[in-house]
Amino acid sequence: MTQNGFDVKGRIALVTGGGTGIGRAMAKDLSKEGWRVVISGRRKDVLEKTAAELSAETGGEVTWSAADVGDSASVRALFDDIRERFGRIDLVVNNAGISNSSVPLEDISFEEWNRVVAANLTGVFLCTQEAFRLMKAQEPRGGRIINNGSISATAPRPNSAPYTSTKHAVTGLTKSAALDGRPFDIACGQIDIGNAASDMTARMSGGVLQANGEMMSEPTIDPAHIAQAVVYMASLPLDANVLSLTVMATKMPFVGRG
């Protein structure tokens, strides 16, 4: 489909963490718009099932390639697979990520810190690095990278030091990539998500610890709203970029004093 003068039909998109939740919703809506979508994650059975379901639902081409975004060799193999199959990449959505245990900062293990950093920050860097290599070399050159930042890229929740640290860092990486990508027609932006309904936010209806020490149920929103925002960001020609966009539940306790 041509949107705002940019023809997305047949262009190649990668969505990491695309087998479930928000990533699945993103992949579905991108496919509906005409993108040829590759979903990635660690669980081959989930990816295979999701790719088949989305292809049937959208009538588009949704395929999969398993990878651990925190592992450099695995990410390199992922992009080699995309290069061999399609010859290029036009859109990378860095969506994969995990949260940390909701325990006091001093009780977070070094192993858990490393797992969160690997999934949420190192993975974004490695995929961005491989995307740059391919986008610079391909003809026509360039492409777009969209990073999942989260509301936690701006403000923390209690007991979230690893997750919040990585999401703050993603903002810096997004800005650096946006700057470094300019000469090569590579646009990089970030979507900060507040309480999209997913496995990660399932516990919110039962109460979430607030900054004032109280437990409170929080509203969530349909991941489809996030997916449509990503579709809009991806629809822009490469001379236009959404650097930062926040999509959140209107009544979540974020704006104002916590």
Short mmCIF file of C-alpha atoms in Angstrom, two decimals:
data_model
loop_
_atom_site.label_atom_id
_atom_site.label_comp_id
_atom_site.label_asym_id
_atom_site.label_seq_id
_atom_site.Cartn_x
_atom_site.Cartn_y
_atom_site.Cartn_z
CA MET A 1 0.00 0.00 0.00
CA THR A 2 1.23 3.49 -0.79
CA GLN A 3 1.09 5.73 2.27
CA ASN A 4 2.26 9.35 2.27
CA GLY A 5 4.16 8.77 -0.95
CA PHE A 6 6.03 5.70 0.37
CA ASP A 7 5.21 2.33 -1.20
CA VAL A 8 5.56 -0.35 1.50
CA LYS A 9 4.23 -3.25 -0.57
CA GLY A 10 6.78 -6.03 -0.80
CA ARG A 11 9.29 -4.33 1.47
CA ILE A 12 11.04 -6.49 4.07
CA ALA A 13 10.36 -6.01 7.79
CA LEU A 14 11.85 -7.82 10.80
CA VAL A 15 10.00 -7.83 14.14
CA THR A 16 11.99 -9.26 17.05
CA GLY A 17 9.92 -10.83 19.79
CA GLY A 18 7.31 -11.26 17.09
CA GLY A 19 5.87 -14.59 18.16
CA THR A 20 3.58 -13.31 20.92
CA GLY A 21 2.00 -10.22 22.46
CA ILE A 22 2.83 -6.76 21.15
CA GLY A 23 5.31 -8.10 18.59
CA ARG A 24 2.66 -10.40 17.13
CA ALA A 25 0.25 -7.48 16.83
CA MET A 26 2.92 -5.38 15.10
CA ALA A 27 3.73 -8.18 12.64
CA LYS A 28 0.05 -8.72 11.87
CA ASP A 29 -0.68 -5.09 11.04
CA LEU A 30 2.52 -4.63 9.04
CA SER A 31 1.58 -7.69 7.01
CA LYS A 32 -1.89 -6.27 6.41
CA GLU A 33 -0.27 -3.17 4.94
CA GLY A 34 1.74 -5.19 2.44
CA TRP A 35 5.10 -5.66 4.21
CA ARG A 36 6.82 -9.04 3.86
CA VAL A 37 7.36 -9.77 7.55
CA VAL A 38 9.96 -11.92 9.30
CA ILE A 39 9.26 -12.60 12.97
CA SER A 40 12.05 -13.63 15.29
CA GLY A 41 12.36 -15.05 18.79
CA ARG A 42 13.93 -17.94 20.66
CA ARG A 43 11.08 -20.49 20.52
CA LYS A 44 10.84 -22.12 17.10
CA ASP A 45 7.49 -23.80 17.79
CA VAL A 46 5.86 -20.50 18.76
CA LEU A 47 7.34 -18.69 15.75
CA GLU A 48 6.25 -21.36 13.31
CA LYS A 49 2.69 -21.39 14.67
CA THR A 50 2.42 -17.60 14.71
CA ALA A 51 3.82 -17.18 11.20
CA ALA A 52 1.31 -19.68 9.82
CA GLU A 53 -1.59 -18.04 11.64
CA LEU A 54 -0.66 -14.52 10.56
CA SER A 55 -0.13 -15.54 6.94
CA ALA A 56 -3.62 -17.06 6.94
CA GLU A 57 -5.19 -14.05 8.67
CA THR A 58 -3.59 -11.34 6.55
CA GLY A 59 -3.07 -13.10 3.24
CA GLY A 60 0.48 -11.77 3.32
CA GLU A 61 3.92 -13.32 3.61
CA VAL A 62 4.90 -13.86 7.24
CA THR A 63 7.93 -16.08 7.84
CA TRP A 64 10.17 -16.73 10.82
CA SER A 65 13.80 -17.05 11.81
CA ALA A 66 14.79 -18.10 15.32
CA ALA A 67 17.40 -16.05 17.16
CA ASP A 68 18.57 -15.00 20.61
CA VAL A 69 19.01 -11.23 20.27
CA GLY A 70 21.44 -11.14 23.20
CA ASP A 71 23.91 -13.38 21.37
CA SER A 72 26.04 -11.79 18.65
CA ALA A 73 26.50 -14.98 16.61
CA SER A 74 22.77 -15.65 16.68
CA VAL A 75 21.93 -12.11 15.52
CA ARG A 76 24.52 -12.32 12.76
CA ALA A 77 22.97 -15.58 11.58
CA LEU A 78 19.51 -13.97 11.65
CA PHE A 79 20.57 -11.14 9.36
CA ASP A 80 22.56 -13.49 7.14
CA ASP A 81 19.35 -15.50 6.70
CA ILE A 82 17.41 -12.36 5.77
CA ARG A 83 20.14 -11.25 3.37
CA GLU A 84 20.20 -14.65 1.66
CA ARG A 85 16.42 -14.91 1.36
CA PHE A 86 15.50 -11.34 0.47
CA GLY A 87 18.69 -9.48 -0.38
CA ARG A 88 17.80 -6.51 1.80
CA ILE A 89 15.99 -5.23 4.92
CA ASP A 90 13.76 -2.14 4.95
CA LEU A 91 12.42 -2.11 8.52
CA VAL A 92 13.68 -3.49 11.82
CA VAL A 93 11.40 -3.32 14.85
CA ASN A 94 13.47 -4.01 17.97
CA ASN A 95 10.66 -5.25 20.17
CA ALA A 96 12.13 -8.23 22.06
CA GLY A 97 12.62 -7.70 25.77
CA ILE A 98 12.06 -9.04 29.29
CA SER A 99 11.28 -7.56 32.69
CA ASN A 100 13.05 -8.23 35.98
CA SER A 101 11.83 -9.73 39.24
CA SER A 102 9.91 -7.22 41.36
CA VAL A 103 12.26 -7.37 44.34
CA PRO A 104 14.38 -4.73 46.12
CA LEU A 105 17.35 -3.49 44.11
CA GLU A 106 19.88 -5.11 46.46
CA ASP A 107 18.26 -8.53 45.90
CA ILE A 108 18.64 -8.53 42.11
CA SER A 109 21.23 -11.14 41.20
CA PHE A 110 24.10 -10.35 38.86
CA GLU A 111 22.86 -13.15 36.60
CA GLU A 112 19.41 -11.58 36.32
CA TRP A 113 20.92 -8.14 35.65
CA ASN A 114 22.93 -9.63 32.79
CA ARG A 115 19.88 -11.40 31.33
CA VAL A 116 17.84 -8.20 31.26
CA VAL A 117 20.70 -6.15 29.80
CA ALA A 118 21.32 -8.81 27.12
CA ALA A 119 17.68 -8.99 26.04
CA ASN A 120 16.71 -5.33 26.31
CA LEU A 121 19.85 -3.39 25.41
CA THR A 122 22.53 -5.60 23.90
CA GLY A 123 19.91 -7.13 21.62
CA VAL A 124 18.81 -3.73 20.34
CA PHE A 125 22.43 -2.76 19.72
CA LEU A 126 23.32 -5.98 17.91
CA CYS A 127 20.25 -5.86 15.66
CA THR A 128 20.84 -2.17 14.94
CA GLN A 129 24.47 -2.87 14.09
CA GLU A 130 23.58 -5.66 11.65
CA ALA A 131 20.78 -3.55 10.17
CA PHE A 132 23.22 -0.69 9.56
CA ARG A 133 25.62 -3.02 7.76
CA LEU A 134 22.92 -4.32 5.45
CA MET A 135 21.09 -1.02 4.94
CA LYS A 136 24.31 0.79 3.99
CA ALA A 137 25.28 -1.85 1.44
CA GLN A 138 21.95 -2.53 -0.25
CA GLU A 139 20.50 -0.79 -3.31
CA PRO A 140 18.59 1.37 -2.88
CA ARG A 141 20.33 1.98 0.42
CA GLY A 142 18.73 2.94 3.72
CA GLY A 143 15.85 1.78 5.86
CA ARG A 144 14.11 2.35 9.17
CA ILE A 145 14.67 1.08 12.72
CA ILE A 146 11.98 1.37 15.41
CA ASN A 147 12.92 0.60 19.01
CA ASN A 148 10.49 -0.40 21.77
CA GLY A 149 11.46 1.94 24.58
CA SER A 150 8.62 1.68 27.12
CA ILE A 151 7.31 4.27 29.57
CA SER A 152 10.24 3.12 31.71
CA ALA A 153 12.54 4.96 29.32
CA THR A 154 11.24 8.11 31.07
CA ALA A 155 10.19 7.10 34.60
CA PRO A 156 10.84 4.00 36.71
CA ARG A 157 8.50 1.80 38.66
CA PRO A 158 9.56 0.63 42.11
CA ASN A 159 11.92 -2.37 42.06
CA SER A 160 12.73 -2.06 38.34
CA ALA A 161 16.39 -0.99 38.23
CA PRO A 162 17.56 -3.46 35.54
CA TYR A 163 14.56 -2.95 33.25
CA THR A 164 14.47 0.83 33.69
CA SER A 165 18.23 1.15 33.18
CA THR A 166 18.04 -0.71 29.87
CA LYS A 167 15.09 1.30 28.64
CA HIS A 168 16.77 4.61 29.46
CA ALA A 169 19.80 3.33 27.56
CA VAL A 170 17.65 2.40 24.56
CA THR A 171 16.72 6.09 24.27
CA GLY A 172 20.39 7.02 23.99
CA LEU A 173 20.96 4.25 21.46
CA THR A 174 17.96 5.42 19.42
CA LYS A 175 19.30 8.97 19.27
CA SER A 176 22.81 7.81 18.39
CA ALA A 177 21.49 5.57 15.63
CA ALA A 178 19.29 8.37 14.31
CA LEU A 179 22.35 10.62 14.12
CA ASP A 180 24.77 8.05 12.72
CA GLY A 181 22.22 6.83 10.20
CA ARG A 182 21.51 10.23 8.65
CA PRO A 183 24.21 10.15 5.94
CA PHE A 184 23.02 6.70 4.80
CA ASP A 185 19.24 7.26 4.66
CA ILE A 186 18.69 5.23 7.82
CA ALA A 187 15.94 6.63 10.05
CA CYS A 188 15.68 5.51 13.69
CA GLY A 189 12.85 6.22 16.12
CA GLN A 190 11.40 4.95 19.37
CA ILE A 191 7.92 4.04 20.59
CA ASP A 192 7.35 4.23 24.34
CA ILE A 193 4.51 1.97 25.40
CA GLY A 194 2.41 2.32 28.53
CA ASN A 195 0.51 -0.76 29.71
CA ALA A 196 -0.30 -2.58 26.49
CA ALA A 197 -2.08 -5.81 27.45
CA SER A 198 0.43 -8.68 27.27
CA ASP A 199 1.92 -11.45 29.39
CA MET A 200 4.23 -8.83 30.90
CA THR A 201 1.31 -6.64 32.07
CA ALA A 202 -1.13 -9.43 33.02
CA ARG A 203 -0.49 -8.92 36.72
CA MET A 204 -1.53 -5.26 36.62
CA SER A 205 -5.24 -5.95 37.06
CA GLY A 206 -4.43 -7.58 40.39
CA GLY A 207 -2.40 -4.65 41.68
CA VAL A 208 0.99 -3.10 41.02
CA LEU A 209 3.31 -1.45 43.54
CA GLN A 210 3.20 2.34 43.20
CA ALA A 211 5.80 4.98 44.03
CA ASN A 212 3.95 5.90 47.24
CA GLY A 213 4.09 2.30 48.47
CA GLU A 214 0.46 1.45 47.72
CA MET A 215 -0.76 -1.42 45.55
CA MET A 216 -3.10 -0.35 42.79
CA SER A 217 -4.73 -1.96 39.77
CA GLU A 218 -3.70 -0.28 36.51
CA PRO A 219 -5.57 -0.06 33.20
CA THR A 220 -4.15 -1.59 30.03
CA ILE A 221 -4.80 -1.01 26.33
CA ASP A 222 -5.18 -3.28 23.31
CA PRO A 223 -1.82 -4.02 21.63
CA ALA A 224 -3.55 -3.19 18.33
CA HIS A 225 -3.17 0.51 19.21
CA ILE A 226 0.59 0.04 19.48
CA ALA A 227 0.68 -1.88 16.22
CA GLN A 228 -1.11 0.90 14.38
CA ALA A 229 1.36 3.45 15.71
CA VAL A 230 4.24 1.32 14.41
CA VAL A 231 2.48 1.02 11.03
CA TYR A 232 2.30 4.82 10.87
CA MET A 233 5.97 5.27 11.79
CA ALA A 234 6.95 2.66 9.20
CA SER A 235 4.80 4.26 6.51
CA LEU A 236 6.82 7.47 6.35
CA PRO A 237 9.32 8.10 3.55
CA LEU A 238 12.92 8.02 4.76
CA ASP A 239 13.24 11.81 4.72
CA ALA A 240 10.76 11.92 7.63
CA ASN A 241 11.13 10.32 11.05
CA VAL A 242 9.16 9.94 14.27
CA LEU A 243 12.01 10.17 16.77
CA SER A 244 9.85 9.54 19.82
CA LEU A 245 6.22 8.54 20.27
CA THR A 246 4.35 7.59 23.45
CA VAL A 247 1.22 5.43 23.34
CA MET A 248 -0.27 4.70 26.75
CA ALA A 249 -3.40 3.89 28.70
CA THR A 250 -5.02 7.27 29.35
CA LYS A 251 -5.69 6.60 33.03
CA MET A 252 -2.46 4.87 33.98
CA PRO A 253 -0.58 6.58 36.85
CA PHE A 254 2.22 8.07 34.80
CA VAL A 255 1.51 11.75 34.10
CA GLY A 256 1.61 13.77 37.33
CA ARG A 257 3.04 13.15 40.77
CA GLY A 258 3.46 9.47 41.72
#
